[in-house]
PDB file of C-alpha atoms in Angstrom:
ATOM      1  CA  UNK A 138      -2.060   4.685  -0.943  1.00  0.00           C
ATOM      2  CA  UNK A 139      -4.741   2.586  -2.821  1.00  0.00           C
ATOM      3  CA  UNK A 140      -6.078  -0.558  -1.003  1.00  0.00           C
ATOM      4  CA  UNK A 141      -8.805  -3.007  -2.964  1.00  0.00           C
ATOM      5  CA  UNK A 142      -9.982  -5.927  -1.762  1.00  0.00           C
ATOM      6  CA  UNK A 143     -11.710  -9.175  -3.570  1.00  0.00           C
ATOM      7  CA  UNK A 144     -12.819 -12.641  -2.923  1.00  0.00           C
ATOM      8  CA  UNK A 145     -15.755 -11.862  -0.916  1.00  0.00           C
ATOM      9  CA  UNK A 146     -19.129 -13.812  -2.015  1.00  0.00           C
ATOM     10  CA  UNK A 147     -21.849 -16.032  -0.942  1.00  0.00           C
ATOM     11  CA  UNK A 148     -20.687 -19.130   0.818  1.00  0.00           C
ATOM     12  CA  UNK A 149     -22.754 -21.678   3.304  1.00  0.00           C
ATOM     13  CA  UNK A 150     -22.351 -22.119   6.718  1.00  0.00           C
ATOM     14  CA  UNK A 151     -18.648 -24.017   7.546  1.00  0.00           C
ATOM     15  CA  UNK A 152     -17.642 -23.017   4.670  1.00  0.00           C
ATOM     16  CA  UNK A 153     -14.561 -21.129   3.297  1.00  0.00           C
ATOM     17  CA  UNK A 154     -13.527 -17.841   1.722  1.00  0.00           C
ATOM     18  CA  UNK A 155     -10.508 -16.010   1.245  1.00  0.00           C
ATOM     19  CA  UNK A 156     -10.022 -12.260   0.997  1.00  0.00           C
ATOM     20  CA  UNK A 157      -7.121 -10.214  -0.593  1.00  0.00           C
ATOM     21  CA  UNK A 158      -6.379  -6.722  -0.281  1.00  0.00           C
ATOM     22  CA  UNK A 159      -4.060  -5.730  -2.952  1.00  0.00           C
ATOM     23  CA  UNK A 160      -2.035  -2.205  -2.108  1.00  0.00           C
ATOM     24  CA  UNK A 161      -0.441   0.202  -4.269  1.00  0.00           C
ATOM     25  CA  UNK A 162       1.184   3.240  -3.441  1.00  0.00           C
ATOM     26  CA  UNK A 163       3.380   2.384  -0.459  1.00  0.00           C
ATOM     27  CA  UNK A 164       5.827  -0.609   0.704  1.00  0.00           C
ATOM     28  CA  UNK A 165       4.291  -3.094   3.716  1.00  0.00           C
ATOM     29  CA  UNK A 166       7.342  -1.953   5.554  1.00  0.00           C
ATOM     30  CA  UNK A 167       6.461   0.169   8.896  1.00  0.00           C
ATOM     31  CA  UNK A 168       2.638  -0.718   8.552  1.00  0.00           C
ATOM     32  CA  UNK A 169      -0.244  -1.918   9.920  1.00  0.00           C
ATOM     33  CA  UNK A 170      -2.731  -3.498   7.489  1.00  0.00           C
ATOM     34  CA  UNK A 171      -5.665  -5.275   8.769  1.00  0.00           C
ATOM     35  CA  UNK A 172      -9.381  -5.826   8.069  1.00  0.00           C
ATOM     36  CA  UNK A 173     -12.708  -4.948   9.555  1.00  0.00           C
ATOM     37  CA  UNK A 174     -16.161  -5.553   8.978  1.00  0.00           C
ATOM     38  CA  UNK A 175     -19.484  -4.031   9.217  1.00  0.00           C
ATOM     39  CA  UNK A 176     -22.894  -6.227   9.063  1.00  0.00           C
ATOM     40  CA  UNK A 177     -26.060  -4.634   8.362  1.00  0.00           C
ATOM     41  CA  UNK A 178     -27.072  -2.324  11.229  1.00  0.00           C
ATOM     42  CA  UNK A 179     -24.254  -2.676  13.252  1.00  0.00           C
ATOM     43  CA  UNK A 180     -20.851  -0.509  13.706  1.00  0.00           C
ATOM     44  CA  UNK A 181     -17.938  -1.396  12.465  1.00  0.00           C
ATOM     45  CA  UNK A 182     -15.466  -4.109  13.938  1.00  0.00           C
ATOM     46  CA  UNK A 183     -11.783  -4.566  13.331  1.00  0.00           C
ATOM     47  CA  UNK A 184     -11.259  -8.721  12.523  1.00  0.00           C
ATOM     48  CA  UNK A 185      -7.622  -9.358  12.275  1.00  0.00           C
ATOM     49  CA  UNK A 186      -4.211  -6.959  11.401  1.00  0.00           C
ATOM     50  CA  UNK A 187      -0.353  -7.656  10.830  1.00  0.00           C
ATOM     51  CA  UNK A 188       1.983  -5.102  12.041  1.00  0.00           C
ATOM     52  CA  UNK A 189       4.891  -5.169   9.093  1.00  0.00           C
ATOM     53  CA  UNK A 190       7.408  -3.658  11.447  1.00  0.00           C
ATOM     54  CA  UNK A 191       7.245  -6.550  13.906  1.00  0.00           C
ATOM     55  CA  UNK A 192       5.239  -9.365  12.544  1.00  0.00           C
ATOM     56  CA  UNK A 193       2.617  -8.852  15.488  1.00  0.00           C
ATOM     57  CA  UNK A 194      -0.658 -10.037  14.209  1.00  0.00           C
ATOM     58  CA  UNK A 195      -4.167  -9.712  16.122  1.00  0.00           C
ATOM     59  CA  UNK A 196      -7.650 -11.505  15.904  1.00  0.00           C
ATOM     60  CA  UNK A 197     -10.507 -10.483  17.018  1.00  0.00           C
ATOM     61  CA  UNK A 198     -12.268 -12.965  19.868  1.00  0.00           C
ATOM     62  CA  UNK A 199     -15.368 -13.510  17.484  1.00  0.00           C
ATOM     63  CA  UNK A 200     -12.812 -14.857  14.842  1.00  0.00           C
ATOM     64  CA  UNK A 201      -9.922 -16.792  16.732  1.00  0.00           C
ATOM     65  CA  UNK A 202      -8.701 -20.135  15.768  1.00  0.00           C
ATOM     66  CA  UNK A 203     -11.103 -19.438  11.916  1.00  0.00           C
ATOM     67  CA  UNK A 204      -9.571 -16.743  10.713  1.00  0.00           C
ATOM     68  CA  UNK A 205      -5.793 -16.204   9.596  1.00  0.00           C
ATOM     69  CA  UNK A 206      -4.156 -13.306   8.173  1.00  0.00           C
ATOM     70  CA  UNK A 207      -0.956 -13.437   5.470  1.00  0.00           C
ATOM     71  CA  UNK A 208       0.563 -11.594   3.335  1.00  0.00           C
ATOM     72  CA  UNK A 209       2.907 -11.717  -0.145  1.00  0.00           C
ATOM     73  CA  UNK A 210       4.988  -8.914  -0.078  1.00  0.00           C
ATOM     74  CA  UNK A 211       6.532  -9.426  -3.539  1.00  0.00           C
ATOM     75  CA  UNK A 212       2.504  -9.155  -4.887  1.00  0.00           C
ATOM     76  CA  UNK A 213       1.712  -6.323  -1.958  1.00  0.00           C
ATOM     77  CA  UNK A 214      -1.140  -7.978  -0.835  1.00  0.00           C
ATOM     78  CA  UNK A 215      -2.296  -9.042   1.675  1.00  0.00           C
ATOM     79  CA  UNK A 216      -5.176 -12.208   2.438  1.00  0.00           C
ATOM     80  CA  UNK A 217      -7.916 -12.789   5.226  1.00  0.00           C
ATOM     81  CA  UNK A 218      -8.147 -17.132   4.988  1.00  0.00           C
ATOM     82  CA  UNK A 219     -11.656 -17.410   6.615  1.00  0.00           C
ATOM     83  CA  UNK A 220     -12.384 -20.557   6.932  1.00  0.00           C
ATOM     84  CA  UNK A 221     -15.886 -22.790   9.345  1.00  0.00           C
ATOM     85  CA  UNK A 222     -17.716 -19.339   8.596  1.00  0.00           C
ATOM     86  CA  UNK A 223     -20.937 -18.905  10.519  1.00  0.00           C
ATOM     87  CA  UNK A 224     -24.057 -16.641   9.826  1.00  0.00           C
ATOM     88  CA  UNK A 225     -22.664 -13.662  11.819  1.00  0.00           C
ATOM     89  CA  UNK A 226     -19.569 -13.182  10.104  1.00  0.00           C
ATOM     90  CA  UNK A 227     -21.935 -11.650   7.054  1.00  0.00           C
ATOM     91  CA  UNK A 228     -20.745  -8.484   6.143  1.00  0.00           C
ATOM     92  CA  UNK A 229     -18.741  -6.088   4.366  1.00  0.00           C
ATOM     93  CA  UNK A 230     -15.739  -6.560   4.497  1.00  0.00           C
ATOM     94  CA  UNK A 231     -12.698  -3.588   4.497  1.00  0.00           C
ATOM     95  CA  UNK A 232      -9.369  -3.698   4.323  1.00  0.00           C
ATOM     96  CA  UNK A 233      -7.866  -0.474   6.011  1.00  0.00           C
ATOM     97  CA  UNK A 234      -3.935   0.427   6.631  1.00  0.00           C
ATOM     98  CA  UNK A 235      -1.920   2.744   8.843  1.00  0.00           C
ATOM     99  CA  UNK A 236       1.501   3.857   8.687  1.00  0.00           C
ATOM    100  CA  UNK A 237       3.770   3.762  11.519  1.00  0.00           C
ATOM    101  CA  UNK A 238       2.185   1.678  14.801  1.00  0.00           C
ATOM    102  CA  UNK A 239      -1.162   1.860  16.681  1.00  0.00           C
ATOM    103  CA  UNK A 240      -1.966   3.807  19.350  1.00  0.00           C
ATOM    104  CA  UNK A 241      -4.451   1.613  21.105  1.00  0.00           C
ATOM    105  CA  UNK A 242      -3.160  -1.786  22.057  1.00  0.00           C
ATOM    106  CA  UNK A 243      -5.272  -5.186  22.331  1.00  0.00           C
ATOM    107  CA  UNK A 244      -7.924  -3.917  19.958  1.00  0.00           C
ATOM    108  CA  UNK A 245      -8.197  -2.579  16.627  1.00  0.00           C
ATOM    109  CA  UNK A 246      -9.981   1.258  16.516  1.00  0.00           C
ATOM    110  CA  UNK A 247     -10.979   1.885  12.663  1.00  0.00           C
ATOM    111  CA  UNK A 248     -10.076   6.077  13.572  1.00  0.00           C
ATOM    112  CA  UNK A 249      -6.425   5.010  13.523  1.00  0.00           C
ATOM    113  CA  UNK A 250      -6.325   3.660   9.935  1.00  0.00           C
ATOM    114  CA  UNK A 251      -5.942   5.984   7.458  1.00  0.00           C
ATOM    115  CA  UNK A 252      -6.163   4.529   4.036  1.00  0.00           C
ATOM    116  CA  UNK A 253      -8.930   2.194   3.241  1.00  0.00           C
ATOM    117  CA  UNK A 254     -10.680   0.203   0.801  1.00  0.00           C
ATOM    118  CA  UNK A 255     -13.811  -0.091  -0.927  1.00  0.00           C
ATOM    119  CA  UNK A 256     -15.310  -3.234   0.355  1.00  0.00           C
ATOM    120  CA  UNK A 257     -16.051  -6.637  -0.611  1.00  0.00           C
ATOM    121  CA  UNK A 258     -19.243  -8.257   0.654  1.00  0.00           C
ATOM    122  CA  UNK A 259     -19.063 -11.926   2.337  1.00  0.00           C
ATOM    123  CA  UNK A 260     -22.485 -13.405   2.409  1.00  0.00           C
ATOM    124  CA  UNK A 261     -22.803 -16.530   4.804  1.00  0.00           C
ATOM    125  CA  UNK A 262     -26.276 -18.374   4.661  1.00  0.00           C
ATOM    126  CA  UNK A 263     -27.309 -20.731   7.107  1.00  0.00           C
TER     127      UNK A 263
END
């Protein structure tokens, strides 16, 4: 399993970015791929994931209503839309996947992804 993501950058405030996490490796079938983010001192927070098994998807509060996850399955990749971005949401940026479902519900706990990515930074300046 090889996840790398791109499209992360410097951007103003309301603006607009989008993210893609191409995977290798393994089939979007039976998992969960989703993206989190860590900002300079702070732990890391899961953003957004689609559940391939069911089409369930998940935001996190901070990101609701900006934020909108896809995928292409015949590219095996899938995209973080982020769109009226705001100071806060600087950070890195992973994309992290797990086969088979979650454990914890409502929430997104980076211990129960397996595979991740490198990292792309998003830069938003105010």
């Amino acid at each position: 399993v090889q996840l790398v993501e791109s499209g992360g950058g410097l951007v103003q405030a309301g603006g607009s970015l989008r993210l893609s996490c191409a995977a290798s490796g393994f089939a979007f079938d039976d998992y969960v791929v989703g993206w989190f983010r860590q900002a300079p001192g702070k732990g890391i927070e899961g953003v957004s994931y689609i559940n391939f098994s069911d089409d369930d998807t998940y935001y996190a509060d901070s990101v609701k209503g900006r934020f909108t996850i896809s995928s292409d399955n015949a590219k095996n990749t899938v995209y973080l839309q982020m769109n009226s971005l705001k100071p806060e949401d600087t950070a890195v940026y992973y994309c992290a996947a797990q086969w088979g479902g979650l454990i914890t519900m409502g929430t997104m706990v980076a211990s129960e992804f397996k595979s991740w990515g490198q990292g792309t930074q998003v830069t938003v300046s105010s």
